[in-house]
Amino acid sequence: MAKIKYITPQGRAKYPWLNKPDTQFSADGVYSTYLIMGQEEAAEFKQSVKDLAIEEFGAKAKYTVPIETDEETGDLVAKFKSNYLPTFFDSSGEVVTYAPALFAGSMLAVGGDAVTYTVQGKKGISLRLNYVQIIDPVGTSSGGGNPFGTVEGGFVKADAPAAPTQAAPVATDGDDDDFDF
């Protein structure tokens, strides 16, 4: 089993499970993310993974790699995963002890080990996730920000009455004995 260390260029997260593990198919959970990177920016990363495969399996061998090219955009999409919580860094390279919520669209760079494997005659490379650099987190799947424009003469939160601090008493007719839920 051969391996190399890698660090990706910046990319946009897709389906990130970085703050908590995905337990759908594993009771222990798996931390993972897809990272969408530009072809030019990711060329060196892609080549280093390809070189590892050729070194381990040979130039004509068939093997799988969790890297694809998006047909619509031409971007490189790679999947990274780990059984362990990765170490998080901020954009200045300082360790983050508590990472913010990371949703799809967050700008990240990731690092770890590219490892070869052979299981039941199938060969491939796994991209193990050890480090995540948070460049621009997206905290909600809605993309954040206000998607609406301003509407003149409409409701404005300053016009809203203050919320009552205590519930108003409910009037009864005194005949509560035969109330049926």
Tab-separated table of N, CA and C in Angstrom:
chain	number	residue	atom	x	y	z
A	1	MET	N	0.852	-1.173	0.000
A	1	MET	CA	0.000	0.000	0.000
A	1	MET	C	0.896	1.234	0.000
A	2	ALA	N	0.818	1.979	-1.061
A	2	ALA	CA	1.601	3.210	-1.184
A	2	ALA	C	0.721	4.391	-0.806
A	3	LYS	N	1.354	5.472	-0.363
A	3	LYS	CA	0.572	6.674	-0.057
A	3	LYS	C	1.433	7.909	-0.233
A	4	ILE	N	0.731	9.017	-0.479
A	4	ILE	CA	1.379	10.318	-0.556
A	4	ILE	C	0.519	11.312	0.228
A	5	LYS	N	1.127	12.364	0.677
A	5	LYS	CA	0.386	13.442	1.324
A	5	LYS	C	-0.062	14.415	0.237
A	6	TYR	N	-1.226	15.009	0.432
A	6	TYR	CA	-1.740	15.977	-0.533
A	6	TYR	C	-2.331	17.171	0.201
A	7	ILE	N	-2.376	18.288	-0.474
A	7	ILE	CA	-3.138	19.473	-0.071
A	7	ILE	C	-3.769	20.002	-1.347
A	8	THR	N	-5.072	20.214	-1.309
A	8	THR	CA	-5.788	20.654	-2.503
A	8	THR	C	-5.745	22.169	-2.620
A	9	PRO	N	-6.031	22.667	-3.802
A	9	PRO	CA	-6.295	24.105	-3.919
A	9	PRO	C	-7.670	24.390	-3.314
A	10	GLN	N	-8.027	25.647	-3.221
A	10	GLN	CA	-9.342	26.023	-2.707
A	10	GLN	C	-10.435	25.491	-3.616
A	11	GLY	N	-11.543	25.121	-2.993
A	11	GLY	CA	-12.688	24.647	-3.758
A	11	GLY	C	-13.964	24.838	-2.963
A	12	ARG	N	-15.097	24.610	-3.633
A	12	ARG	CA	-16.405	24.727	-2.992
A	12	ARG	C	-16.842	23.360	-2.476
A	13	ALA	N	-17.291	23.323	-1.220
A	13	ALA	CA	-17.756	22.076	-0.627
A	13	ALA	C	-19.096	21.668	-1.219
A	14	LYS	N	-19.259	20.373	-1.403
A	14	LYS	CA	-20.526	19.807	-1.868
A	14	LYS	C	-20.808	18.610	-0.966
A	15	TYR	N	-21.997	18.559	-0.396
A	15	TYR	CA	-22.398	17.512	0.549
A	15	TYR	C	-21.384	17.339	1.694
A	16	PRO	N	-21.026	18.410	2.372
A	16	PRO	CA	-20.040	18.251	3.448
A	16	PRO	C	-20.642	17.628	4.712
A	17	TRP	N	-19.963	16.661	5.237
A	17	TRP	CA	-20.217	16.074	6.546
A	17	TRP	C	-18.933	16.258	7.336
A	18	LEU	N	-18.696	17.478	7.777
A	18	LEU	CA	-17.435	17.801	8.441
A	18	LEU	C	-17.609	18.149	9.915
A	19	ASN	N	-18.768	18.673	10.287
A	19	ASN	CA	-19.000	19.038	11.681
A	19	ASN	C	-19.449	17.839	12.512
A	20	LYS	N	-20.155	16.928	11.881
A	20	LYS	CA	-20.553	15.690	12.544
A	20	LYS	C	-20.525	14.584	11.495
A	21	PRO	N	-20.325	13.334	11.937
A	21	PRO	CA	-20.205	12.246	10.961
A	21	PRO	C	-21.546	11.833	10.375
A	22	ASP	N	-21.501	11.346	9.155
A	22	ASP	CA	-22.657	10.791	8.470
A	22	ASP	C	-22.797	9.346	8.938
A	23	THR	N	-23.906	9.015	9.585
A	23	THR	CA	-24.097	7.669	10.136
A	23	THR	C	-25.097	6.843	9.328
A	24	GLN	N	-25.432	7.281	8.126
A	24	GLN	CA	-26.432	6.573	7.328
A	24	GLN	C	-26.001	5.141	7.000
A	25	PHE	N	-24.751	4.933	6.620
A	25	PHE	CA	-24.296	3.606	6.227
A	25	PHE	C	-23.269	3.018	7.185
A	26	SER	N	-22.887	3.772	8.210
A	26	SER	CA	-21.902	3.302	9.182
A	26	SER	C	-22.301	3.809	10.565
A	27	ALA	N	-22.456	2.902	11.505
A	27	ALA	CA	-22.863	3.295	12.859
A	27	ALA	C	-21.827	4.215	13.502
A	28	ASP	N	-20.554	4.015	13.176
A	28	ASP	CA	-19.491	4.862	13.722
A	28	ASP	C	-19.461	6.229	13.053
A	29	GLY	N	-19.950	6.307	11.838
A	29	GLY	CA	-19.987	7.570	11.115
A	29	GLY	C	-18.748	7.823	10.288
A	30	VAL	N	-18.922	8.626	9.238
A	30	VAL	CA	-17.837	8.982	8.332
A	30	VAL	C	-17.883	10.485	8.088
A	31	TYR	N	-16.750	11.133	8.232
A	31	TYR	CA	-16.609	12.553	7.888
A	31	TYR	C	-16.208	12.603	6.423
A	32	SER	N	-16.869	13.448	5.643
A	32	SER	CA	-16.547	13.484	4.220
A	32	SER	C	-17.008	14.788	3.587
A	33	THR	N	-16.482	15.039	2.416
A	33	THR	CA	-16.956	16.135	1.584
A	33	THR	C	-16.489	15.898	0.152
A	34	TYR	N	-17.280	16.412	-0.767
A	34	TYR	CA	-16.814	16.556	-2.138
A	34	TYR	C	-16.252	17.962	-2.225
A	35	LEU	N	-15.223	18.151	-3.026
A	35	LEU	CA	-14.655	19.476	-3.226
A	35	LEU	C	-14.624	19.747	-4.724
A	36	ILE	N	-15.238	20.861	-5.128
A	36	ILE	CA	-15.295	21.252	-6.536
A	36	ILE	C	-14.193	22.271	-6.781
A	37	MET	N	-13.250	21.924	-7.652
A	37	MET	CA	-12.085	22.772	-7.921
A	37	MET	C	-11.967	23.031	-9.414
A	38	GLY	N	-11.393	24.155	-9.772
A	38	GLY	CA	-11.123	24.452	-11.176
A	38	GLY	C	-10.078	23.493	-11.732
A	39	GLN	N	-10.208	23.131	-13.013
A	39	GLN	CA	-9.266	22.196	-13.649
A	39	GLN	C	-7.824	22.683	-13.553
A	40	GLU	N	-7.606	23.949	-13.882
A	40	GLU	CA	-6.243	24.475	-13.882
A	40	GLU	C	-5.643	24.485	-12.489
A	41	GLU	N	-6.444	24.930	-11.496
A	41	GLU	CA	-5.952	25.008	-10.121
A	41	GLU	C	-5.652	23.618	-9.555
A	42	ALA	N	-6.426	22.617	-9.966
A	42	ALA	CA	-6.294	21.276	-9.407
A	42	ALA	C	-5.433	20.343	-10.258
A	43	ALA	N	-4.833	20.834	-11.309
A	43	ALA	CA	-4.055	19.981	-12.219
A	43	ALA	C	-2.910	19.266	-11.500
A	44	GLU	N	-2.182	19.984	-10.661
A	44	GLU	CA	-1.051	19.375	-9.940
A	44	GLU	C	-1.538	18.291	-8.972
A	45	PHE	N	-2.631	18.575	-8.261
A	45	PHE	CA	-3.214	17.599	-7.336
A	45	PHE	C	-3.630	16.338	-8.093
A	46	LYS	N	-4.351	16.511	-9.189
A	46	LYS	CA	-4.827	15.386	-9.992
A	46	LYS	C	-3.651	14.566	-10.534
A	47	GLN	N	-2.614	15.242	-10.993
A	47	GLN	CA	-1.445	14.547	-11.547
A	47	GLN	C	-0.715	13.748	-10.475
A	48	SER	N	-0.610	14.291	-9.254
A	48	SER	CA	0.092	13.566	-8.191
A	48	SER	C	-0.655	12.286	-7.809
A	49	VAL	N	-1.991	12.336	-7.828
A	49	VAL	CA	-2.780	11.141	-7.535
A	49	VAL	C	-2.624	10.125	-8.674
A	50	LYS	N	-2.626	10.596	-9.900
A	50	LYS	CA	-2.443	9.710	-11.058
A	50	LYS	C	-1.056	9.066	-11.020
A	51	ASP	N	-0.033	9.840	-10.683
A	51	ASP	CA	1.333	9.300	-10.591
A	51	ASP	C	1.428	8.211	-9.528
A	52	LEU	N	0.746	8.396	-8.399
A	52	LEU	CA	0.725	7.387	-7.341
A	52	LEU	C	0.115	6.095	-7.863
A	53	ALA	N	-0.994	6.195	-8.583
A	53	ALA	CA	-1.657	5.007	-9.128
A	53	ALA	C	-0.761	4.279	-10.126
A	54	ILE	N	-0.111	5.020	-10.998
A	54	ILE	CA	0.773	4.404	-11.992
A	54	ILE	C	1.956	3.733	-11.309
A	55	GLU	N	2.508	4.374	-10.300
A	55	GLU	CA	3.634	3.803	-9.555
A	55	GLU	C	3.233	2.498	-8.865
A	56	GLU	N	2.042	2.456	-8.313
A	56	GLU	CA	1.594	1.279	-7.556
A	56	GLU	C	1.011	0.187	-8.439
A	57	PHE	N	0.197	0.546	-9.440
A	57	PHE	CA	-0.529	-0.439	-10.219
A	57	PHE	C	0.000	-0.635	-11.638
A	58	GLY	N	0.803	0.292	-12.145
A	58	GLY	CA	1.274	0.222	-13.519
A	58	GLY	C	0.451	1.116	-14.432
A	59	ALA	N	1.029	1.458	-15.574
A	59	ALA	CA	0.402	2.419	-16.490
A	59	ALA	C	-0.864	1.883	-17.153
A	60	LYS	N	-0.970	0.572	-17.329
A	60	LYS	CA	-2.119	0.018	-18.054
A	60	LYS	C	-3.159	-0.615	-17.137
A	61	ALA	N	-2.955	-0.545	-15.843
A	61	ALA	CA	-3.883	-1.169	-14.899
A	61	ALA	C	-5.193	-0.385	-14.817
A	62	LYS	N	-6.261	-1.093	-14.481
A	62	LYS	CA	-7.548	-0.450	-14.247
A	62	LYS	C	-7.688	-0.230	-12.749
A	63	TYR	N	-8.085	0.976	-12.386
A	63	TYR	CA	-8.242	1.330	-10.976
A	63	TYR	C	-9.263	2.456	-10.864
A	64	THR	N	-9.803	2.616	-9.664
A	64	THR	CA	-10.766	3.691	-9.433
A	64	THR	C	-10.126	4.785	-8.583
A	65	VAL	N	-10.524	5.999	-8.885
A	65	VAL	CA	-10.052	7.174	-8.151
A	65	VAL	C	-11.277	8.047	-7.886
A	66	PRO	N	-11.435	8.568	-6.660
A	66	PRO	CA	-12.618	9.387	-6.368
A	66	PRO	C	-12.502	10.819	-6.893
A	67	ILE	N	-12.110	10.941	-8.157
A	67	ILE	CA	-11.983	12.241	-8.813
A	67	ILE	C	-12.695	12.144	-10.157
A	68	GLU	N	-13.571	13.109	-10.414
A	68	GLU	CA	-14.310	13.138	-11.677
A	68	GLU	C	-14.274	14.545	-12.247
A	69	THR	N	-14.608	14.658	-13.523
A	69	THR	CA	-14.757	15.960	-14.153
A	69	THR	C	-16.241	16.219	-14.361
A	70	ASP	N	-16.725	17.344	-13.866
A	70	ASP	CA	-18.118	17.733	-14.049
A	70	ASP	C	-18.323	18.040	-15.526
A	71	GLU	N	-19.246	17.329	-16.163
A	71	GLU	CA	-19.464	17.488	-17.610
A	71	GLU	C	-19.990	18.872	-17.983
A	72	GLU	N	-20.790	19.477	-17.103
A	72	GLU	CA	-21.384	20.782	-17.422
A	72	GLU	C	-20.383	21.920	-17.276
A	73	THR	N	-19.584	21.892	-16.197
A	73	THR	CA	-18.703	23.030	-15.910
A	73	THR	C	-17.247	22.767	-16.253
A	74	GLY	N	-16.863	21.498	-16.343
A	74	GLY	CA	-15.465	21.166	-16.572
A	74	GLY	C	-14.633	21.177	-15.294
A	75	ASP	N	-15.267	21.484	-14.156
A	75	ASP	CA	-14.549	21.504	-12.881
A	75	ASP	C	-14.203	20.088	-12.432
A	76	LEU	N	-13.191	20.002	-11.602
A	76	LEU	CA	-12.773	18.743	-11.013
A	76	LEU	C	-13.538	18.554	-9.710
A	77	VAL	N	-14.123	17.376	-9.495
A	77	VAL	CA	-14.860	17.068	-8.272
A	77	VAL	C	-14.201	15.846	-7.633
A	78	ALA	N	-13.718	16.008	-6.394
A	78	ALA	CA	-13.043	14.919	-5.697
A	78	ALA	C	-13.734	14.657	-4.370
A	79	LYS	N	-13.759	13.385	-3.944
A	79	LYS	CA	-14.378	13.015	-2.672
A	79	LYS	C	-13.285	12.639	-1.676
A	80	PHE	N	-13.415	13.228	-0.485
A	80	PHE	CA	-12.472	12.987	0.602
A	80	PHE	C	-13.248	12.455	1.792
A	81	LYS	N	-12.686	11.480	2.521
A	81	LYS	CA	-13.401	10.957	3.674
A	81	LYS	C	-12.447	10.425	4.733
A	82	SER	N	-13.008	10.308	5.958
A	82	SER	CA	-12.233	9.834	7.097
A	82	SER	C	-13.175	9.288	8.155
A	83	ASN	N	-12.686	8.366	8.947
A	83	ASN	CA	-13.449	7.876	10.089
A	83	ASN	C	-13.271	8.776	11.303
A	84	TYR	N	-12.388	9.734	11.195
A	84	TYR	CA	-12.048	10.602	12.321
A	84	TYR	C	-12.318	12.064	11.984
A	85	LEU	N	-12.639	12.842	13.013
A	85	LEU	CA	-12.857	14.271	12.850
A	85	LEU	C	-11.563	14.921	12.352
A	86	PRO	N	-11.613	15.642	11.237
A	86	PRO	CA	-10.396	16.293	10.745
A	86	PRO	C	-10.013	17.477	11.633
A	87	THR	N	-8.771	17.899	11.518
A	87	THR	CA	-8.305	19.101	12.203
A	87	THR	C	-8.657	20.291	11.321
A	88	PHE	N	-9.243	21.329	11.931
A	88	PHE	CA	-9.678	22.507	11.185
A	88	PHE	C	-8.692	23.657	11.376
A	89	PHE	N	-8.487	24.429	10.298
A	89	PHE	CA	-7.632	25.609	10.315
A	89	PHE	C	-8.413	26.776	9.723
A	90	ASP	N	-8.122	27.991	10.200
A	90	ASP	CA	-8.745	29.164	9.595
A	90	ASP	C	-7.932	29.595	8.378
A	91	SER	N	-8.324	30.666	7.739
A	91	SER	CA	-7.659	31.093	6.505
A	91	SER	C	-6.237	31.586	6.743
A	92	SER	N	-5.886	31.917	7.994
A	92	SER	CA	-4.509	32.342	8.285
A	92	SER	C	-3.619	31.177	8.693
A	93	GLY	N	-4.189	29.961	8.768
A	93	GLY	CA	-3.408	28.781	9.115
A	93	GLY	C	-3.411	28.429	10.591
A	94	GLU	N	-4.205	29.150	11.385
A	94	GLU	CA	-4.303	28.862	12.816
A	94	GLU	C	-5.320	27.746	13.058
A	95	VAL	N	-5.032	26.863	14.025
A	95	VAL	CA	-5.942	25.776	14.360
A	95	VAL	C	-7.232	26.345	14.948
A	96	VAL	N	-8.355	25.791	14.511
A	96	VAL	CA	-9.676	26.188	15.007
A	96	VAL	C	-10.159	25.056	15.908
A	97	THR	N	-10.412	25.376	17.176
A	97	THR	CA	-10.851	24.324	18.094
A	97	THR	C	-12.314	23.974	17.926
A	98	TYR	N	-13.134	24.938	17.499
A	98	TYR	CA	-14.548	24.666	17.251
A	98	TYR	C	-14.898	25.251	15.887
A	99	ALA	N	-15.082	24.387	14.910
A	99	ALA	CA	-15.355	24.840	13.542
A	99	ALA	C	-16.784	25.333	13.414
A	100	PRO	N	-17.015	26.386	12.625
A	100	PRO	CA	-18.385	26.831	12.366
A	100	PRO	C	-19.111	25.795	11.516
A	101	ALA	N	-20.421	25.886	11.472
A	101	ALA	CA	-21.202	24.983	10.625
A	101	ALA	C	-20.765	25.175	9.177
A	102	LEU	N	-20.449	24.085	8.514
A	102	LEU	CA	-19.991	24.141	7.127
A	102	LEU	C	-21.016	23.452	6.239
A	103	PHE	N	-21.635	24.240	5.374
A	103	PHE	CA	-22.644	23.718	4.463
A	103	PHE	C	-22.120	23.803	3.031
A	104	ALA	N	-22.917	23.271	2.112
A	104	ALA	CA	-22.554	23.295	0.701
A	104	ALA	C	-22.264	24.726	0.266
A	105	GLY	N	-21.209	24.888	-0.507
A	105	GLY	CA	-20.820	26.206	-0.978
A	105	GLY	C	-19.687	26.823	-0.176
A	106	SER	N	-19.381	26.263	0.989
A	106	SER	CA	-18.257	26.768	1.783
A	106	SER	C	-16.970	26.627	0.981
A	107	MET	N	-16.122	27.662	1.021
A	107	MET	CA	-14.822	27.588	0.339
A	107	MET	C	-13.830	26.952	1.304
A	108	LEU	N	-13.213	25.857	0.867
A	108	LEU	CA	-12.302	25.085	1.704
A	108	LEU	C	-11.086	24.653	0.898
A	109	ALA	N	-10.060	24.258	1.614
A	109	ALA	CA	-8.956	23.481	1.062
A	109	ALA	C	-8.820	22.304	2.015
A	110	VAL	N	-8.488	21.141	1.508
A	110	VAL	CA	-8.361	19.976	2.371
A	110	VAL	C	-7.009	19.319	2.165
A	111	GLY	N	-6.605	18.536	3.155
A	111	GLY	CA	-5.330	17.827	3.078
A	111	GLY	C	-5.445	16.479	3.750
A	112	GLY	N	-4.517	15.603	3.405
A	112	GLY	CA	-4.528	14.267	4.002
A	112	GLY	C	-3.595	13.342	3.256
A	113	ASP	N	-3.997	12.081	3.166
A	113	ASP	CA	-3.201	11.054	2.501
A	113	ASP	C	-3.985	10.431	1.355
A	114	ALA	N	-3.354	10.304	0.216
A	114	ALA	CA	-3.900	9.516	-0.890
A	114	ALA	C	-3.289	8.135	-0.734
A	115	VAL	N	-4.142	7.115	-0.581
A	115	VAL	CA	-3.687	5.773	-0.253
A	115	VAL	C	-4.198	4.783	-1.291
A	116	THR	N	-3.315	3.907	-1.756
A	116	THR	CA	-3.724	2.868	-2.701
A	116	THR	C	-4.313	1.697	-1.934
A	117	TYR	N	-5.190	0.947	-2.615
A	117	TYR	CA	-5.750	-0.261	-2.007
A	117	TYR	C	-6.036	-1.285	-3.094
A	118	THR	N	-6.076	-2.544	-2.676
A	118	THR	CA	-6.526	-3.639	-3.516
A	118	THR	C	-7.429	-4.505	-2.647
A	119	VAL	N	-8.701	-4.603	-3.034
A	119	VAL	CA	-9.677	-5.377	-2.274
A	119	VAL	C	-10.416	-6.281	-3.251
A	120	GLN	N	-10.323	-7.591	-3.020
A	120	GLN	CA	-10.971	-8.588	-3.871
A	120	GLN	C	-10.683	-8.349	-5.348
A	121	GLY	N	-9.450	-8.061	-5.657
A	121	GLY	CA	-9.025	-7.860	-7.033
A	121	GLY	C	-9.298	-6.473	-7.603
A	122	LYS	N	-10.016	-5.631	-6.870
A	122	LYS	CA	-10.291	-4.273	-7.344
A	122	LYS	C	-9.250	-3.327	-6.768
A	123	LYS	N	-8.718	-2.483	-7.646
A	123	LYS	CA	-7.666	-1.560	-7.253
A	123	LYS	C	-8.189	-0.126	-7.276
A	124	GLY	N	-7.620	0.686	-6.394
A	124	GLY	CA	-8.051	2.069	-6.383
A	124	GLY	C	-7.253	2.924	-5.431
A	125	ILE	N	-7.662	4.173	-5.348
A	125	ILE	CA	-7.035	5.141	-4.451
A	125	ILE	C	-8.129	5.763	-3.606
A	126	SER	N	-7.855	5.893	-2.323
A	126	SER	CA	-8.760	6.554	-1.397
A	126	SER	C	-8.108	7.862	-0.963
A	127	LEU	N	-8.897	8.931	-0.906
A	127	LEU	CA	-8.383	10.229	-0.473
A	127	LEU	C	-8.816	10.448	0.979
A	128	ARG	N	-7.911	10.137	1.902
A	128	ARG	CA	-8.213	10.263	3.326
A	128	ARG	C	-8.142	11.725	3.754
A	129	LEU	N	-9.119	12.124	4.516
A	129	LEU	CA	-9.281	13.507	4.950
A	129	LEU	C	-8.693	13.686	6.349
A	130	ASN	N	-7.646	14.506	6.471
A	130	ASN	CA	-7.037	14.759	7.773
A	130	ASN	C	-7.164	16.215	8.214
A	131	TYR	N	-7.162	17.140	7.243
A	131	TYR	CA	-7.144	18.571	7.548
A	131	TYR	C	-8.148	19.317	6.674
A	132	VAL	N	-8.749	20.361	7.241
A	132	VAL	CA	-9.651	21.224	6.489
A	132	VAL	C	-9.287	22.668	6.807
A	133	GLN	N	-8.994	23.447	5.769
A	133	GLN	CA	-8.783	24.877	5.951
A	133	GLN	C	-10.064	25.585	5.530
A	134	ILE	N	-10.625	26.367	6.459
A	134	ILE	CA	-11.878	27.073	6.217
A	134	ILE	C	-11.546	28.464	5.685
A	135	ILE	N	-11.890	28.707	4.433
A	135	ILE	CA	-11.589	29.991	3.812
A	135	ILE	C	-12.800	30.921	3.888
A	136	ASP	N	-13.973	30.417	3.505
A	136	ASP	CA	-15.200	31.210	3.561
A	136	ASP	C	-16.362	30.273	3.869
A	137	PRO	N	-16.738	30.144	5.160
A	137	PRO	CA	-17.803	29.207	5.517
A	137	PRO	C	-19.175	29.697	5.075
A	138	VAL	N	-20.003	28.754	4.672
A	138	VAL	CA	-21.408	29.033	4.400
A	138	VAL	C	-22.171	28.315	5.492
A	139	GLY	N	-22.924	29.083	6.293
A	139	GLY	CA	-23.559	28.529	7.475
A	139	GLY	C	-24.950	27.983	7.286
A	140	THR	N	-25.596	28.232	6.173
A	140	THR	CA	-26.912	27.665	5.924
A	140	THR	C	-26.972	27.187	4.493
A	141	SER	N	-27.811	26.199	4.276
A	141	SER	CA	-27.936	25.667	2.916
A	141	SER	C	-28.690	26.617	1.998
A	142	SER	N	-29.286	27.672	2.565
A	142	SER	CA	-30.029	28.622	1.728
A	142	SER	C	-29.108	29.597	1.009
A	143	GLY	N	-27.820	29.547	1.302
A	143	GLY	CA	-26.877	30.432	0.631
A	143	GLY	C	-26.697	31.746	1.361
A	144	GLY	N	-27.428	31.970	2.434
A	144	GLY	CA	-27.270	33.182	3.232
A	144	GLY	C	-27.738	34.417	2.487
A	145	GLY	N	-27.767	35.525	3.176
A	145	GLY	CA	-28.158	36.785	2.550
A	145	GLY	C	-29.655	36.847	2.290
A	146	ASN	N	-30.120	38.003	1.886
A	146	ASN	CA	-31.526	38.230	1.608
A	146	ASN	C	-31.788	38.028	0.122
A	147	PRO	N	-32.606	37.024	-0.239
A	147	PRO	CA	-32.875	36.799	-1.663
A	147	PRO	C	-33.924	37.756	-2.237
A	148	PHE	N	-34.574	38.564	-1.364
A	148	PHE	CA	-35.629	39.453	-1.807
A	148	PHE	C	-35.134	40.888	-1.908
A	149	GLY	N	-35.742	41.649	-2.772
A	149	GLY	CA	-35.461	43.077	-2.861
A	149	GLY	C	-36.356	43.841	-1.888
A	150	THR	N	-36.205	45.142	-1.826
A	150	THR	CA	-37.017	45.986	-0.955
A	150	THR	C	-38.357	46.267	-1.622
A	151	VAL	N	-39.442	46.245	-0.814
A	151	VAL	CA	-40.786	46.556	-1.299
A	151	VAL	C	-41.261	47.786	-0.549
A	152	GLU	N	-41.515	48.856	-1.269
A	152	GLU	CA	-41.961	50.108	-0.656
A	152	GLU	C	-43.355	49.953	-0.070
A	153	GLY	N	-43.554	50.492	1.145
A	153	GLY	CA	-44.864	50.503	1.779
A	153	GLY	C	-45.258	49.185	2.415
A	154	GLY	N	-44.381	48.206	2.434
A	154	GLY	CA	-44.698	46.908	3.029
A	154	GLY	C	-44.368	46.854	4.506
A	155	PHE	N	-44.505	45.708	5.091
A	155	PHE	CA	-44.222	45.475	6.495
A	155	PHE	C	-42.747	45.723	6.785
A	156	VAL	N	-42.471	46.410	7.876
A	156	VAL	CA	-41.112	46.658	8.340
A	156	VAL	C	-41.072	46.259	9.802
A	157	LYS	N	-40.064	45.526	10.221
A	157	LYS	CA	-40.040	44.986	11.575
A	157	LYS	C	-40.184	46.064	12.647
A	158	ALA	N	-39.757	47.303	12.408
A	158	ALA	CA	-39.912	48.385	13.384
A	158	ALA	C	-41.385	48.735	13.575
A	159	ASP	N	-42.261	48.427	12.574
A	159	ASP	CA	-43.688	48.716	12.665
A	159	ASP	C	-44.452	47.646	13.444
A	160	ALA	N	-43.836	46.510	13.701
A	160	ALA	CA	-44.520	45.399	14.356
A	160	ALA	C	-44.720	45.690	15.836
A	161	PRO	N	-45.873	45.295	16.378
A	161	PRO	CA	-46.088	45.488	17.816
A	161	PRO	C	-45.168	44.560	18.600
A	162	ALA	N	-44.863	44.972	19.817
A	162	ALA	CA	-44.013	44.149	20.674
A	162	ALA	C	-44.756	42.875	21.038
A	163	ALA	N	-44.029	41.799	21.150
A	163	ALA	CA	-44.626	40.526	21.518
A	163	ALA	C	-45.077	40.579	22.965
A	164	PRO	N	-46.239	40.015	23.274
A	164	PRO	CA	-46.687	40.013	24.663
A	164	PRO	C	-45.750	39.182	25.519
A	165	THR	N	-45.542	39.641	26.741
A	165	THR	CA	-44.652	38.904	27.640
A	165	THR	C	-45.405	37.881	28.448
A	166	GLN	N	-46.744	37.962	28.459
A	166	GLN	CA	-47.558	37.045	29.238
A	166	GLN	C	-48.806	36.743	28.425
A	167	ALA	N	-49.267	35.503	28.493
A	167	ALA	CA	-50.455	35.121	27.741
A	167	ALA	C	-51.679	35.805	28.332
A	168	ALA	N	-52.593	36.226	27.480
A	168	ALA	CA	-53.836	36.860	27.933
A	168	ALA	C	-54.741	35.806	28.547
A	169	PRO	N	-55.515	36.167	29.601
A	169	PRO	CA	-56.422	35.191	30.219
A	169	PRO	C	-57.523	34.801	29.231
A	170	VAL	N	-57.967	33.562	29.327
A	170	VAL	CA	-58.997	33.033	28.452
A	170	VAL	C	-60.320	33.057	29.212
A	171	ALA	N	-61.346	33.643	28.628
A	171	ALA	CA	-62.663	33.703	29.262
A	171	ALA	C	-63.344	32.351	29.162
A	172	THR	N	-63.953	31.914	30.244
A	172	THR	CA	-64.689	30.647	30.247
A	172	THR	C	-66.088	30.900	30.759
A	173	ASP	N	-66.993	29.995	30.429
A	173	ASP	CA	-68.351	30.135	30.912
A	173	ASP	C	-68.568	29.361	32.202
A	174	GLY	N	-67.519	28.781	32.765
A	174	GLY	CA	-67.589	28.080	34.032
A	174	GLY	C	-67.993	26.625	33.890
A	175	ASP	N	-68.299	26.143	32.700
A	175	ASP	CA	-68.738	24.768	32.516
A	175	ASP	C	-67.623	23.960	31.842
A	176	ASP	N	-66.539	23.735	32.585
A	176	ASP	CA	-65.369	23.044	32.028
A	176	ASP	C	-65.398	21.545	32.280
A	177	ASP	N	-66.384	21.041	33.024
A	177	ASP	CA	-66.387	19.635	33.409
A	177	ASP	C	-66.583	18.702	32.235
A	178	ASP	N	-67.380	19.075	31.261
A	178	ASP	CA	-67.638	18.155	30.152
A	178	ASP	C	-66.874	18.527	28.887
A	179	PHE	N	-65.718	19.162	29.063
A	179	PHE	CA	-64.864	19.503	27.920
A	179	PHE	C	-64.193	18.239	27.419
A	180	ASP	N	-64.257	18.003	26.142
A	180	ASP	CA	-63.693	16.789	25.543
A	180	ASP	C	-62.547	17.149	24.601
A	181	PHE	N	-61.428	16.491	24.785
A	181	PHE	CA	-60.292	16.740	23.909
A	181	PHE	C	-60.504	15.948	22.662
